[in-house]
Coordinates of C-alpha atoms in Angstrom, one line a residue:
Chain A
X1 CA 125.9 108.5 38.0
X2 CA 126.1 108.7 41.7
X3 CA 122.8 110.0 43.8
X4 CA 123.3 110.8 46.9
X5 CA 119.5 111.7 47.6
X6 CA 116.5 110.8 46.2
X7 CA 114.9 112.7 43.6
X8 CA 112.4 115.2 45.2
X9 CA 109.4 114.2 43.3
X10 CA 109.6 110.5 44.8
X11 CA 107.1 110.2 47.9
X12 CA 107.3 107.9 50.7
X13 CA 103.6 106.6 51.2
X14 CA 102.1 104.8 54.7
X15 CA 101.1 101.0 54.3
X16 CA 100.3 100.6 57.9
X17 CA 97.7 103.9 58.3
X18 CA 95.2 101.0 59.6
X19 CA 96.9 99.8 62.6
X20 CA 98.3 103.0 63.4
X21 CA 94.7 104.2 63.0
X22 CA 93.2 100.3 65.4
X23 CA 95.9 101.3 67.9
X24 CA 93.9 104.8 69.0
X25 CA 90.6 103.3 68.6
X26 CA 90.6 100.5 70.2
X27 CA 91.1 102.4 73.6
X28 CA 87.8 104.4 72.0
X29 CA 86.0 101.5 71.2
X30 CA 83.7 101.9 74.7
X31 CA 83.1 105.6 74.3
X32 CA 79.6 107.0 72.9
X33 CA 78.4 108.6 69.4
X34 CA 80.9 109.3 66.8
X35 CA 84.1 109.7 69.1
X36 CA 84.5 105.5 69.3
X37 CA 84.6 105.2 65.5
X38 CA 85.9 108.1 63.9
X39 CA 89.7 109.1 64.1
X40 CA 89.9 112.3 64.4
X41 CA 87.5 112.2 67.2
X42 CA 88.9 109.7 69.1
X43 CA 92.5 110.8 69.4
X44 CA 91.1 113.5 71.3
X45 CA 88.5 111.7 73.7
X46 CA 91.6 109.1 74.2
X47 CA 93.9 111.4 75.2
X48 CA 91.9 112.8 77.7
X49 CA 90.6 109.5 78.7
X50 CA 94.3 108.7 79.4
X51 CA 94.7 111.9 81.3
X52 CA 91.8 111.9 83.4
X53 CA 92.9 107.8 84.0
X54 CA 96.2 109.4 85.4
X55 CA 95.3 111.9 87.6
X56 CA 92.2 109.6 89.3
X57 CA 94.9 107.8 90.8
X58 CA 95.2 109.9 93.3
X59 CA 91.6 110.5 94.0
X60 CA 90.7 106.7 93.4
X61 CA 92.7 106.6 97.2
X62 CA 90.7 109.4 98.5
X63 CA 87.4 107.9 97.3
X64 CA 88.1 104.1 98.9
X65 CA 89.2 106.0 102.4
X66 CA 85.6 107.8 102.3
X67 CA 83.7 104.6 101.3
X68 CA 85.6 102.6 104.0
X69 CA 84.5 105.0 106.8
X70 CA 81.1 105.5 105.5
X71 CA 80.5 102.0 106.0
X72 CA 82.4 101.6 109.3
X73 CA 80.5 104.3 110.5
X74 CA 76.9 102.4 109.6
X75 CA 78.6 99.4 111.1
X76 CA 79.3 101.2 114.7
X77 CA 75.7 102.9 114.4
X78 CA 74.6 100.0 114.4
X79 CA 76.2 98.5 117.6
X80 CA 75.4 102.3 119.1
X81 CA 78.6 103.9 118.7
X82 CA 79.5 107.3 116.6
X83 CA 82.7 106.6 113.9
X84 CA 84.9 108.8 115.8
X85 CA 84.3 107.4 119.1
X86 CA 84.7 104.0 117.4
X87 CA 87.8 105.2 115.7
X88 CA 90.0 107.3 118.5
X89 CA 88.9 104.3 121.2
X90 CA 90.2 101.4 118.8
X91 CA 93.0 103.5 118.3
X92 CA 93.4 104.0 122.4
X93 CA 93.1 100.5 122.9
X94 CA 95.8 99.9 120.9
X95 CA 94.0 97.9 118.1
X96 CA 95.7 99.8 115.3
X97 CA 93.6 98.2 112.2
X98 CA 93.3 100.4 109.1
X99 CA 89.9 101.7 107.8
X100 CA 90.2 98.9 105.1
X101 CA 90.4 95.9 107.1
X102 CA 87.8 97.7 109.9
X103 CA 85.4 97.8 106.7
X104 CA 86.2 93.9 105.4
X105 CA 85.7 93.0 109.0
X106 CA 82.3 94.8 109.4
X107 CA 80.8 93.3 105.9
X108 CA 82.5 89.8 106.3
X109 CA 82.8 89.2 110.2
X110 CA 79.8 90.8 111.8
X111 CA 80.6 89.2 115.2
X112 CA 84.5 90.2 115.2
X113 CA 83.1 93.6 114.4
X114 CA 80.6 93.4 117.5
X115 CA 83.5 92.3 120.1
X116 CA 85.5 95.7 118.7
X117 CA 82.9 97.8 119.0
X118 CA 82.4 96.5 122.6
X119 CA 85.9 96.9 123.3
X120 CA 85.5 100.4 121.8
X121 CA 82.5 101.4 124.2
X122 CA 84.3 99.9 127.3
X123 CA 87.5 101.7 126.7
X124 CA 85.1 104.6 126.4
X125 CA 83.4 104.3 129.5
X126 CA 86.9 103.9 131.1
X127 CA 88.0 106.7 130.2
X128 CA 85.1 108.9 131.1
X129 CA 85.2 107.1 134.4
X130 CA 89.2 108.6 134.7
X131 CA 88.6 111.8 134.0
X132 CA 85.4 112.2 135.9
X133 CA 85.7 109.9 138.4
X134 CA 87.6 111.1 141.7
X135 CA 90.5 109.0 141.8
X136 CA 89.1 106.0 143.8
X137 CA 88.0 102.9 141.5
X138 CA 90.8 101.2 140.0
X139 CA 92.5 102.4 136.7
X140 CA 90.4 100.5 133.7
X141 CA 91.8 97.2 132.0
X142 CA 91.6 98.4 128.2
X143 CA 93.2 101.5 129.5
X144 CA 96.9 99.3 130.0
X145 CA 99.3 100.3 127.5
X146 CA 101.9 97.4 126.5
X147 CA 104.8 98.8 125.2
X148 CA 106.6 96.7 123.0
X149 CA 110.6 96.4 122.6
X150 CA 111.8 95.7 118.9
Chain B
X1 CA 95.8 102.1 79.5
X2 CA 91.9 103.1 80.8
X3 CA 90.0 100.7 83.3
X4 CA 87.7 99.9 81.1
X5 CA 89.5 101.0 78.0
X6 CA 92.0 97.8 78.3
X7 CA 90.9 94.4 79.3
X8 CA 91.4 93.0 82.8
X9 CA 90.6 89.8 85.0
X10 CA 90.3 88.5 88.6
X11 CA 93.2 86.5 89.9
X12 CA 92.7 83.3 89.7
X13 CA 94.4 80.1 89.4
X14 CA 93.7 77.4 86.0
X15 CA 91.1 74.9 87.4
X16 CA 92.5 75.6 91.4
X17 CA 96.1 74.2 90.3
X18 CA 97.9 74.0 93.6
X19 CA 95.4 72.9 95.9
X20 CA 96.5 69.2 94.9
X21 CA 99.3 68.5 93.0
X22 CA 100.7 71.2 91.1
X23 CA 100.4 70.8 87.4
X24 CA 103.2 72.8 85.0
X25 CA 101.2 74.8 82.7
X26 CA 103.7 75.1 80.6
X27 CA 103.5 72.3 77.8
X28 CA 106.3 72.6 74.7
X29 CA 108.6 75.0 74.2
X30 CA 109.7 75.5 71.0
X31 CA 112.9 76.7 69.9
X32 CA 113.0 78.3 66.3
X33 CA 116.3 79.5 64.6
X34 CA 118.5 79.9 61.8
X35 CA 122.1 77.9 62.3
X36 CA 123.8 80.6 60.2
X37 CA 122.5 83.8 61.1
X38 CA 124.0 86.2 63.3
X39 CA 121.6 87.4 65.9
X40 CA 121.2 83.1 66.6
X41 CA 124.2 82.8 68.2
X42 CA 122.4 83.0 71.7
X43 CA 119.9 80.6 70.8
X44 CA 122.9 77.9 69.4
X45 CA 124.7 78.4 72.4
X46 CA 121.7 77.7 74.7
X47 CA 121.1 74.7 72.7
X48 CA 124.7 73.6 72.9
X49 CA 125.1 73.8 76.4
X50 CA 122.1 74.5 78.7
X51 CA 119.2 73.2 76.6
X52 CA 119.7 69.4 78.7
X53 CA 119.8 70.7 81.9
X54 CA 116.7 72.9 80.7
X55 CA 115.0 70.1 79.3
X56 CA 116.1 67.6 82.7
X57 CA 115.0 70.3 85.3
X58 CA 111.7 70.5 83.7
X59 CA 110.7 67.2 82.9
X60 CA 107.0 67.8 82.4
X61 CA 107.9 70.5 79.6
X62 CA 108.8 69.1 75.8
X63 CA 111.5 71.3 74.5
X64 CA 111.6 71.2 70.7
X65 CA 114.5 72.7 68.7
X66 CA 113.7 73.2 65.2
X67 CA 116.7 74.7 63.3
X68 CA 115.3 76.4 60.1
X69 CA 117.9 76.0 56.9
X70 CA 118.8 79.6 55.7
X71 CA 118.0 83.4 56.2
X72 CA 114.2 83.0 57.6
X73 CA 112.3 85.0 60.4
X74 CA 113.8 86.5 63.9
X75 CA 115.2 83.8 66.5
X76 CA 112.1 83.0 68.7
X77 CA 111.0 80.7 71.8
X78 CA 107.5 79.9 71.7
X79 CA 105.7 78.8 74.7
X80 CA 102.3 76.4 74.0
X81 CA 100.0 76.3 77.4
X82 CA 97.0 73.7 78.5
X83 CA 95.1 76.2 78.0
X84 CA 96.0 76.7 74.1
X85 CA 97.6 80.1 74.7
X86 CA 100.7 80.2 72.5
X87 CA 103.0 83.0 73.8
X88 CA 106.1 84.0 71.3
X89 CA 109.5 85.8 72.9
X90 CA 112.0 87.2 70.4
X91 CA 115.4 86.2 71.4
X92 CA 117.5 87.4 68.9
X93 CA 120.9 88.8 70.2
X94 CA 120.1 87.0 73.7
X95 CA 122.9 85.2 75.3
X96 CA 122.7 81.9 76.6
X97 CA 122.0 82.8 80.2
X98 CA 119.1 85.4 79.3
X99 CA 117.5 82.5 77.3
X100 CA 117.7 80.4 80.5
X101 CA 116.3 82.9 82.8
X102 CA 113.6 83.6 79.7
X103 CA 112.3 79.8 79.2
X104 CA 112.3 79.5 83.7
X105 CA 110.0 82.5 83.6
X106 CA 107.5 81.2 80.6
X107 CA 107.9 77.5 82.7
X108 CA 106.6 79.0 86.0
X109 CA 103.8 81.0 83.9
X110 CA 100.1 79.6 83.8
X111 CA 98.9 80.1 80.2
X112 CA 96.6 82.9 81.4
X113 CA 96.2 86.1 79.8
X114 CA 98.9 89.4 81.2
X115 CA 96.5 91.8 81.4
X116 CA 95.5 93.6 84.3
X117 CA 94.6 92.1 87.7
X118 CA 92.0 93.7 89.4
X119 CA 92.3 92.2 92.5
X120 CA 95.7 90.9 94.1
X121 CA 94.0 88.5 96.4
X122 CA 90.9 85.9 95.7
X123 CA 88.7 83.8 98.3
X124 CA 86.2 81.4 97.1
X125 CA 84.4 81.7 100.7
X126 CA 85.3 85.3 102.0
X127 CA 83.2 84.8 105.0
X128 CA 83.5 82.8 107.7
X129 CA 80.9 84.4 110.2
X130 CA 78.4 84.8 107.7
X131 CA 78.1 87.4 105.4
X132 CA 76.1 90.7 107.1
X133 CA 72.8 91.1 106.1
X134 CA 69.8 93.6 107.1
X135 CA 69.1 91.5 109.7
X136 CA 72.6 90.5 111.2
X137 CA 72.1 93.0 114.3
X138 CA 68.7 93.1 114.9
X139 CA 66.9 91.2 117.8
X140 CA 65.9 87.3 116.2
X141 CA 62.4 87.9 117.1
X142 CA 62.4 89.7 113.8
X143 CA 63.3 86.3 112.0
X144 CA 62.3 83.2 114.1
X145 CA 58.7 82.6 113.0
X146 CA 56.8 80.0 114.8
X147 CA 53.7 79.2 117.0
X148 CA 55.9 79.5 120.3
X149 CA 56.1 83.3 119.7
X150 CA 52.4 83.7 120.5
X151 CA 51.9 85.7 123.9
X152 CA 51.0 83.2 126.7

């Protein structure tokens, strides 16, 4: 007798429910109450755990920006200088350093920080003295602009 | 696939290999297969031809071939570290060359775990001013203590 199918009343039954079941709950396994041990609770939580996990991405790089300046900013207040004076004078002076490496600098090389916030404040004064001044002192040092030729 | 869902570590380097001599992490290789089955014929041609020059290139890594007699379990290459981690790559229906370029990669592997790194750099001694503290920037009469700071 040939079968092509299989009779209807024969089931096909799951031996591996368990680590289909470990493989959701072991991303679950930190959450609180029921949702880290039951299944049915966890899939849930997990997907949106995984969701949530994807989209922060984007705001994990907002929230490291704001940390950076916060503590730049403390760093400069503390040398007597306001962020964004700090900021748009480094920037003037043609120290082009990223918030990042600004913040590394000001936790782990207080002095380097000092010597750039000076360098900040005198490229500051300079240009006060240019745009106030009546055209008679000489143009300010920090004020130079090398251009480079790549 | 969470931060703290999955399990992560620092970068770091087994017991600061590479500061003096390098040490290979990498100690056997073991190379398991059936000489009959079909999905082996990678693995019997690596062995044929490029296991040698494997085994000469690397000669702080033991290469073992153990051909298994009849139908057993997939072709595999499994890679034994100092530090006891034993890491298993399938390499059935592999040619020869994609089992070379397979056992350089697990050679120039430490034995540590691939999970995620947290951190793609690592300083023992971040600082070389000093670390800032509360009292980095203020005036060192705040710190020096002494009998010379008594007013004259």
């Amino acid at each position: 007798m040939v079968v092509l199918s299989a009779a209807r009343w024969v089931r096909s039954r799951l031996s591996d429910r368990f680590w289909r079941v470990q493989e959701v709950l072991k991303y679950a396994r930190h959450f609180r109450g029921r949702k880290n041990r039951c299944y049915k609770l966890a899939v849930k939580s997990v997907r949106r755990a995984f969701v949530r996990s994807t989209k922060a991405r984007r705001e994990k790089k907002r929230f490291l920006r704001a940390l950076w300046i916060t503590r730049i900013e403390a760093a400069s207040l503390e040398h007597g200088l306001k962020y964004p004076a700090f900021i748009s004078n480094l920037l003037k002076s043609q120290v082009e350093l990223n918030r990042k490496v600004l913040a590394d600098l000001a936790i782990y090389e207080p002095k380097t920080f000092k010597s750039l916030a000076a360098l900040a404040q005198r490229r500051r004064q300079e240009g006060f003295l240019a745009a106030l001044g009546d055209g008679k002192e000489p143009e300010g040092i920090f004020s130079r602009i090398v251009h480079h030729h790549y | 696939m969470t931060g703290r869902g999955s399990p992560s570590r620092f970068l770091t380097a087994v017991l600061h290999n590479g500061v003096g001599r390098y040490v290979r992490q990498l100690q056997r290789l073991q190379l398991l297969f059936s000489p009959t089955a079909a999905d082996a014929r990678g693995a019997r041609q690596f062995v044929e031809e490029a296991a040698q020059d494997f085994a000469r290139q690397h000669p702080d890594v033991v290469l073992y071939v153990s051909p298994h007699k009849g139908p057993g379990p997939a072709p595999v290459l499994r890679a034994e570290y100092l530090n006891g981690t034993v890491r298993e790559e399938l390499i059935a229906s592999k040619t020869s060359e994609e089992i070379v370029q397979l056992a350089t990669k697990l050679a120039n592997q430490s034995g540590l775990d691939i999970i995620r790194i947290r951190k793609p750099f690592h300083t023992d001694n971040p600082s070389i001013q000093g670390q800032w503290h509360p009292l980095t920037n203020k005036p060192s009469i705040l710190t020096v203590q002494g009998p010379r700071l008594q007013p004259q």
